[in-house]
XYZ file of C-alpha atoms in Angstrom:
488
model
C -45.622 -26.228 -41.133
C -43.678 -25.398 -44.246
C -39.902 -25.453 -44.354
C -39.722 -21.654 -44.746
C -42.095 -21.087 -41.812
C -40.076 -23.471 -39.624
C -36.862 -21.647 -40.546
C -38.487 -18.290 -39.731
C -39.753 -19.640 -36.402
C -36.263 -20.817 -35.460
C -34.761 -17.436 -36.381
C -37.408 -15.624 -34.312
C -36.777 -17.953 -31.364
C -33.008 -17.363 -31.545
C -33.560 -13.600 -31.710
C -35.907 -13.757 -28.722
C -33.406 -15.789 -26.702
C -30.609 -13.360 -27.622
C -32.757 -10.411 -26.536
C -33.758 -12.184 -23.316
C -30.142 -13.019 -22.466
C -28.845 -9.520 -23.208
C -31.531 -7.800 -21.131
C -30.988 -10.291 -18.308
C -27.265 -9.539 -18.300
C -27.956 -5.792 -18.169
C -30.663 -6.025 -15.496
C -29.045 -8.682 -13.314
C -25.323 -9.148 -13.918
C -24.445 -5.540 -14.812
C -27.100 -3.815 -12.695
C -24.863 -2.925 -9.745
C -22.005 -1.731 -11.958
C -24.278 0.422 -14.110
C -26.039 1.907 -11.093
C -22.751 2.866 -9.471
C -21.342 4.476 -12.613
C -21.165 8.230 -11.893
C -21.975 8.923 -15.556
C -25.314 7.133 -15.233
C -27.529 10.159 -14.588
C -30.674 8.005 -14.727
C -29.656 6.217 -11.517
C -29.062 9.572 -9.836
C -32.435 10.947 -10.960
C -34.179 7.783 -9.732
C -32.502 8.098 -6.337
C -34.194 11.482 -5.813
C -37.690 10.007 -6.354
C -37.496 8.351 -2.926
C -36.469 9.495 0.518
C -32.785 8.632 0.464
C -31.375 6.794 3.467
C -29.110 8.498 5.968
C -25.372 8.085 6.417
C -24.797 7.455 10.102
C -21.698 7.822 12.297
C -21.694 7.245 16.069
C -25.478 6.909 16.058
C -26.193 10.252 14.369
C -27.008 11.118 10.769
C -24.267 13.077 9.039
C -26.140 13.043 5.712
C -29.926 12.904 5.325
C -32.787 13.923 3.018
C -35.502 16.503 3.634
C -38.520 17.293 1.428
C -37.801 19.596 -1.493
C -40.239 21.941 -3.232
C -38.762 21.326 -6.678
C -39.082 18.456 -9.156
C -36.515 16.317 -7.338
C -38.741 15.690 -4.297
C -35.895 15.421 -1.795
C -32.978 17.682 -0.830
C -29.752 16.213 0.552
C -28.317 17.956 3.644
C -25.035 17.415 5.509
C -23.960 18.000 9.114
C -20.468 19.490 9.694
C -19.988 19.221 5.924
C -16.301 20.139 5.703
C -15.326 17.676 8.406
C -17.226 14.788 6.827
C -16.734 15.687 3.137
C -14.084 13.012 2.341
C -16.351 10.416 3.938
C -19.779 11.281 2.567
C -18.846 12.920 -0.714
C -21.979 14.323 -2.355
C -24.687 13.501 -4.861
C -26.674 15.889 -7.028
C -28.970 15.425 -10.065
C -28.032 18.760 -11.649
C -24.244 18.644 -11.260
C -22.223 18.112 -14.435
C -19.288 16.271 -12.818
C -18.153 14.431 -9.727
C -15.210 14.646 -7.390
C -12.059 12.680 -8.347
C -12.451 10.715 -5.077
C -16.141 9.877 -4.512
C -17.522 9.162 -1.065
C -20.280 7.009 0.403
C -23.012 8.921 -1.492
C -21.768 7.691 -4.840
C -20.231 4.343 -3.966
C -23.287 3.188 -1.982
C -25.930 4.923 -4.071
C -27.945 1.739 -4.552
C -28.262 1.049 -0.845
C -29.054 4.662 0.012
C -31.653 4.914 -2.770
C -33.186 1.526 -1.939
C -32.307 -0.141 -5.230
C -29.591 -2.527 -4.030
C -29.913 -6.284 -4.490
C -30.073 -6.806 -0.707
C -33.180 -4.571 -0.600
C -35.271 -6.495 -3.133
C -37.630 -8.068 -0.587
C -38.049 -4.764 1.191
C -39.054 -3.100 -2.088
C -41.595 -5.854 -2.809
C -43.072 -5.541 0.686
C -43.507 -1.784 0.329
C -45.192 -2.183 -3.049
C -47.625 -4.750 -1.607
C -48.424 -2.672 1.497
C -48.580 0.603 -0.383
C -45.906 2.255 1.714
C -43.771 4.976 0.084
C -40.406 3.832 -1.227
C -37.445 4.654 1.019
C -33.738 4.066 0.876
C -31.692 2.295 3.521
C -29.303 3.790 6.030
C -25.569 3.192 5.793
C -23.934 2.846 9.210
C -20.248 3.750 9.218
C -17.404 2.488 11.382
C -16.149 6.020 11.951
C -16.139 7.509 15.445
C -17.443 11.096 15.443
C -15.285 12.036 18.433
C -12.117 10.758 16.768
C -13.084 12.355 13.454
C -13.465 15.745 15.140
C -10.168 15.375 16.991
C -8.405 14.631 13.699
C -10.177 17.471 11.892
C -9.368 20.012 14.613
C -5.763 18.832 14.940
C -5.096 19.073 11.217
C -6.746 22.485 11.079
C -5.821 24.562 8.047
C -2.715 22.550 7.223
C -2.762 20.817 3.845
C -2.778 17.069 4.342
C -4.743 14.139 5.702
C -5.281 11.866 8.690
C -6.293 8.206 8.741
C -7.060 6.200 11.899
C -7.718 2.436 11.881
C -8.675 -0.117 14.533
C -5.833 -2.665 14.113
C -7.727 -5.770 15.246
C -10.626 -5.291 12.846
C -9.520 -2.920 10.075
C -12.450 -0.609 10.877
C -11.670 2.990 9.957
C -12.212 5.331 12.903
C -11.357 8.647 11.232
C -10.638 9.912 7.746
C -9.907 13.626 7.386
C -8.465 15.683 4.560
C -7.577 19.349 4.244
C -8.388 21.633 2.554
C -11.950 20.379 2.428
C -15.190 21.737 0.981
C -18.829 22.378 1.835
C -20.869 19.424 0.597
C -24.077 21.412 1.145
C -22.951 23.837 -1.565
C -22.741 20.882 -3.959
C -26.147 19.514 -2.911
C -28.106 22.522 -4.188
C -30.726 21.923 -6.880
C -29.902 25.257 -8.525
C -27.877 24.215 -11.607
C -26.094 27.539 -12.022
C -25.138 27.859 -8.368
C -23.995 24.284 -7.860
C -21.965 24.075 -11.070
C -20.325 27.421 -10.313
C -19.404 26.134 -6.833
C -18.019 22.930 -8.312
C -15.986 24.717 -10.983
C -14.448 26.989 -8.346
C -13.435 24.003 -6.233
C -12.183 22.039 -9.227
C -10.026 24.946 -10.412
C -8.535 25.564 -6.958
C -4.786 24.700 -7.135
C -4.920 23.290 -3.597
C -7.370 20.595 -4.848
C -9.962 20.635 -2.037
C -11.957 17.939 -3.848
C -9.107 15.450 -3.439
C -9.431 12.943 -0.655
C -5.779 13.046 0.346
C -6.294 10.240 2.876
C -6.833 7.648 0.141
C -6.113 9.332 -3.205
C -4.993 12.587 -4.816
C -1.366 13.291 -5.683
C 0.482 10.707 -3.591
C 3.495 11.704 -1.512
C 6.780 9.879 -0.918
C 6.430 8.311 2.549
C 9.896 9.365 3.671
C 11.270 7.701 6.776
C 7.958 6.058 7.684
C 8.828 3.543 4.937
C 11.856 2.485 6.995
C 9.378 0.295 8.884
C 8.893 -1.747 5.699
C 12.656 -1.866 5.068
C 13.316 -3.159 8.593
C 10.393 -5.590 8.323
C 12.001 -6.972 5.156
C 15.321 -7.356 6.945
C 13.796 -9.202 9.917
C 11.714 -11.456 7.658
C 14.794 -12.426 5.646
C 16.294 -14.215 8.648
C 19.654 -12.630 7.899
C 19.259 -9.633 10.193
C 18.207 -8.846 13.763
C 17.657 -5.503 15.496
C 21.280 -5.722 16.688
C 22.759 -6.385 13.255
C 25.332 -3.706 12.436
C 25.779 -1.613 9.313
C 28.589 0.742 8.215
C 28.164 4.248 9.615
C 29.671 6.873 7.271
C 28.619 10.523 7.154
C 28.214 10.398 3.364
C 27.093 7.560 1.097
C 27.459 7.383 -2.676
C 24.510 5.733 -4.400
C 25.656 2.594 -6.272
C 26.628 3.206 -9.887
C 26.352 6.990 -9.560
C 28.273 9.972 -8.266
C 25.272 11.155 -6.222
C 25.785 11.257 -2.476
C 23.225 11.205 0.320
C 23.526 12.109 3.979
C 21.648 11.685 7.225
C 19.378 14.504 8.394
C 22.000 15.542 10.927
C 24.673 15.819 8.245
C 26.924 13.553 10.300
C 27.116 9.897 11.234
C 24.270 7.946 12.809
C 25.538 8.274 16.357
C 29.126 7.495 17.401
C 31.153 4.577 16.095
C 32.061 3.148 12.730
C 28.996 0.893 12.776
C 25.384 1.311 13.881
C 22.718 -1.275 14.720
C 19.488 -1.493 12.761
C 17.571 -0.652 15.950
C 19.546 2.547 16.527
C 19.390 3.500 12.856
C 15.582 3.267 13.043
C 15.381 5.052 16.412
C 17.523 7.931 15.172
C 15.899 7.796 11.699
C 19.170 7.715 9.794
C 19.054 7.511 6.007
C 22.444 6.051 5.138
C 22.164 2.768 7.087
C 18.689 2.199 5.621
C 19.997 2.833 2.100
C 22.826 0.351 2.704
C 20.366 -2.162 4.123
C 17.997 -1.769 1.170
C 20.787 -2.518 -1.325
C 21.719 -5.650 0.631
C 18.083 -6.808 0.642
C 17.357 -5.964 -3.014
C 14.308 -4.366 -4.580
C 12.491 -7.667 -5.169
C 12.516 -8.525 -1.463
C 11.456 -5.043 -0.392
C 8.670 -4.930 -2.985
C 7.374 -8.321 -1.870
C 7.337 -7.136 1.744
C 5.692 -3.824 0.806
C 2.971 -5.705 -1.055
C 2.268 -7.741 2.081
C 1.342 -4.430 3.711
C -0.867 -3.430 0.760
C 1.411 -1.519 -1.601
C 0.450 -1.826 -5.290
C -3.145 -2.700 -4.301
C -6.283 -0.613 -3.993
C -8.890 -1.180 -1.288
C -12.653 -0.927 -1.462
C -13.508 0.764 1.830
C -15.840 1.903 0.133
C -14.898 4.165 -1.712
C -11.928 2.631 -3.524
C -8.461 3.897 -2.662
C -5.634 4.729 -5.035
C -2.894 2.104 -4.837
C 0.341 3.137 -3.149
C 3.334 2.356 -5.319
C 6.537 0.372 -5.021
C 7.747 0.048 -8.655
C 9.387 -2.938 -10.316
C 12.888 -3.308 -11.734
C 14.664 -0.678 -9.663
C 18.428 -0.451 -9.932
C 20.589 -0.385 -6.799
C 20.660 3.404 -6.661
C 16.852 3.635 -6.745
C 16.551 0.754 -4.292
C 18.854 2.590 -1.885
C 16.568 5.625 -2.030
C 13.466 3.563 -1.325
C 15.194 2.234 1.792
C 14.304 5.530 3.449
C 11.095 6.242 1.533
C 12.423 8.395 -1.295
C 12.900 7.751 -5.011
C 9.895 6.289 -6.765
C 7.969 4.921 -3.786
C 4.710 6.767 -2.975
C 1.990 6.208 -0.389
C -1.377 7.333 0.928
C -2.047 7.888 4.643
C -4.341 4.856 4.405
C -1.368 2.763 3.314
C 0.956 3.976 6.066
C -1.792 3.486 8.655
C -2.076 -0.077 7.362
C 1.667 -0.579 7.898
C 1.286 0.432 11.533
C -1.941 -1.549 11.920
C -0.299 -4.747 10.666
C 2.609 -4.344 13.055
C 0.250 -3.434 15.906
C -1.863 -6.553 15.354
C 0.913 -9.097 15.877
C 1.826 -9.149 12.192
C -1.740 -9.828 10.998
C -3.065 -7.146 8.651
C -6.828 -6.683 8.314
C -8.613 -5.307 5.275
C -9.579 -1.688 5.919
C -13.292 -0.914 5.818
C -15.490 2.097 6.507
C -18.994 0.566 6.627
C -20.431 -1.605 9.397
C -23.906 -2.341 8.047
C -26.857 -1.328 5.898
C -30.085 -0.878 7.874
C -33.509 -0.776 6.253
C -36.294 1.728 6.994
C -37.823 -0.895 9.316
C -34.477 -1.049 11.211
C -33.714 -4.544 9.917
C -30.080 -5.241 9.075
C -30.013 -5.861 5.328
C -26.264 -6.168 4.898
C -23.460 -6.647 7.394
C -19.773 -6.003 6.642
C -17.440 -8.478 8.307
C -13.810 -8.155 9.352
C -11.490 -9.828 6.850
C -7.807 -10.648 7.102
C -5.627 -9.271 4.311
C -2.623 -11.391 5.203
C 0.243 -12.093 7.577
C 2.905 -9.433 7.148
C 5.421 -10.672 9.707
C 5.946 -13.602 12.061
C 4.651 -12.725 15.527
C 8.063 -13.054 17.218
C 9.735 -10.807 14.655
C 6.785 -8.447 14.818
C 7.294 -8.058 18.578
C 10.873 -6.961 17.903
C 9.673 -4.318 15.448
C 7.098 -3.085 17.972
C 9.834 -2.539 20.549
C 11.899 -0.603 18.012
C 8.887 1.612 17.275
C 8.320 2.222 20.987
C 11.961 3.305 21.293
C 11.407 5.762 18.425
C 8.855 7.595 20.576
C 10.384 7.152 24.019
C 13.992 8.023 23.174
C 14.252 8.610 19.423
C 13.108 11.266 16.986
C 9.332 10.786 17.430
C 9.095 12.235 20.944
C 6.184 14.566 20.164
C 3.884 11.541 19.928
C 4.375 10.682 23.611
C 1.245 10.263 25.737
C 1.532 10.303 29.521
C 1.060 6.841 30.988
C 0.873 5.149 27.565
C 3.559 3.379 25.543
C 3.232 4.731 22.012
C 4.881 3.058 19.014
C 5.634 5.277 16.057
C 7.791 6.515 13.230
C 8.185 9.974 11.760
C 9.026 10.921 8.198
C 10.264 14.084 6.504
C 10.085 13.387 2.781
C 11.831 15.434 0.095
C 9.982 16.407 -3.077
C 12.784 18.137 -4.964
C 15.649 20.585 -4.357
C 13.471 23.668 -3.807
C 10.108 22.126 -2.941
C 8.567 21.944 0.558
C 8.814 18.658 2.458
C 5.977 16.194 3.055
C 5.792 15.590 6.802
C 4.666 12.228 8.158
C 3.927 10.253 11.282
C 2.563 6.746 11.622
C 2.145 4.683 14.768
C -0.212 3.061 17.241
C -1.202 2.996 20.893
C -1.098 1.493 23.425
C 1.843 -0.579 22.274
C 0.867 -3.576 24.435
C -2.842 -3.532 23.486
C -3.267 -1.398 20.357
C -6.626 0.351 20.013
C -5.732 2.637 17.123
C -3.196 2.904 14.314
C -2.830 6.314 12.758
C -1.063 7.980 9.863
C -0.706 11.703 9.248
C 0.704 13.501 6.238
C 1.149 17.264 6.126
C 1.925 18.554 2.662
C 3.576 21.758 1.545
C 5.989 21.595 4.473
C 3.251 22.577 6.884
C 3.845 26.139 5.693
C 7.483 25.937 6.757
C 9.023 24.914 3.459
C 12.014 22.702 4.253
C 12.242 23.760 7.904
C 9.509 21.598 9.419
C 9.769 17.930 10.373
C 7.475 15.002 10.920
C 8.145 15.154 14.653
C 7.359 18.847 15.065
C 4.224 19.000 12.893
C 2.768 15.565 12.073
C 3.426 13.729 15.367
C 1.427 16.150 17.572
C -1.573 15.718 15.256
C -1.347 11.936 15.560
C -1.013 12.252 19.330
C -4.336 14.095 19.579
C -6.059 11.459 17.461
C -4.694 8.621 19.604
C -5.694 10.484 22.777
C -9.228 10.817 21.451
C -9.464 7.057 20.950
C -7.953 6.335 24.368
C -10.089 8.942 26.152
C -7.101 10.947 27.312
């Protein structure tokens, strides 16, 4: 072999190896990422060549495929589409765009279309036996009865509901309002489906937003006081009986701006008030004072234990709730009662309650239990995973008792359930001088053996501007969700 031929052979070999490596990376390493990319229309087209798997909740299909008479072979159909829209999302080969918060259809497209890595052997078996290709079923953790209770309770109010099983992190309900008809976005008529999407996308109430895990996040208001008190207990410098000054007005440090309690007066009688009473009566001033004493670094660290500043792959992936860095004392004081720059999703505030409910151990939230093949074999199982310890168990028990007092004798009385100790916290968050409040409740039940942690946000003041409150509007919604779980 001549020198030139040897050199050419080496160059050809290097080029072949480079091509082999690059295609291997695309087909193996990047395959899942590329298939899940909503801009990858090829993956969507391919998924309509096979009978797509069903999405299942409480043993029944809430999304399934039926034969289609057009070129796409299969038509996607949804049961109770508006109720399940934030869960399922939608998928369509002729739609130009996708919702800002995709659901199971998009995030688990590979499993549903039968192209996931866990389904490789199943695909090979079907090729060998000559059986038609089929996708796998995705079995959700959601409880249809609880989902309906949340959907009915929220009604036409603008907002969202999230319910979690504290011991496992399994999501039991995820509802958002306003919602949309996923069947209208499953049509194979390009003109009709794109017109329906454009109408929804242009709607100022943003029905395509999944407000439970994303969208325009709200300040959590007084529900964040749970994190402030958790920080205080964890510091070792405070107990529920620690006392704070009790003025009727408080000037934010370094400013001339004053804040007040919701009542406009002091937090009960006396020149001082305990942390327990300040939480029970949901007073702003003591929590602002406490936040300044603790400092923004300590509060942020505690908030991050509960999941703030992190997103979670349920799937789909949630928007991270925010507790910013480098706040001055004035901003830190505002975050003490959930105002200022702190924002949260209902998922996040449900996680706060779930961590407290579970003895201080917070579980990763998840919405999928397993992937089941066409032959009913379990191809993929999703396990419970611990996110972290948010609070020592003894301190956590103290916080639980304070939350129970909020419902039994505080300002969260509309969450009471006969014969059940409910732990909870309301919130009435301000969004600006003339803007409607965001109304919140988060809590769990039963307090001594928690089966469900729930968070509710009602936006736009529940139609009452700045007249409504978390107790009057959000708490009754949460009560109905907890009753559904408890069989009340």
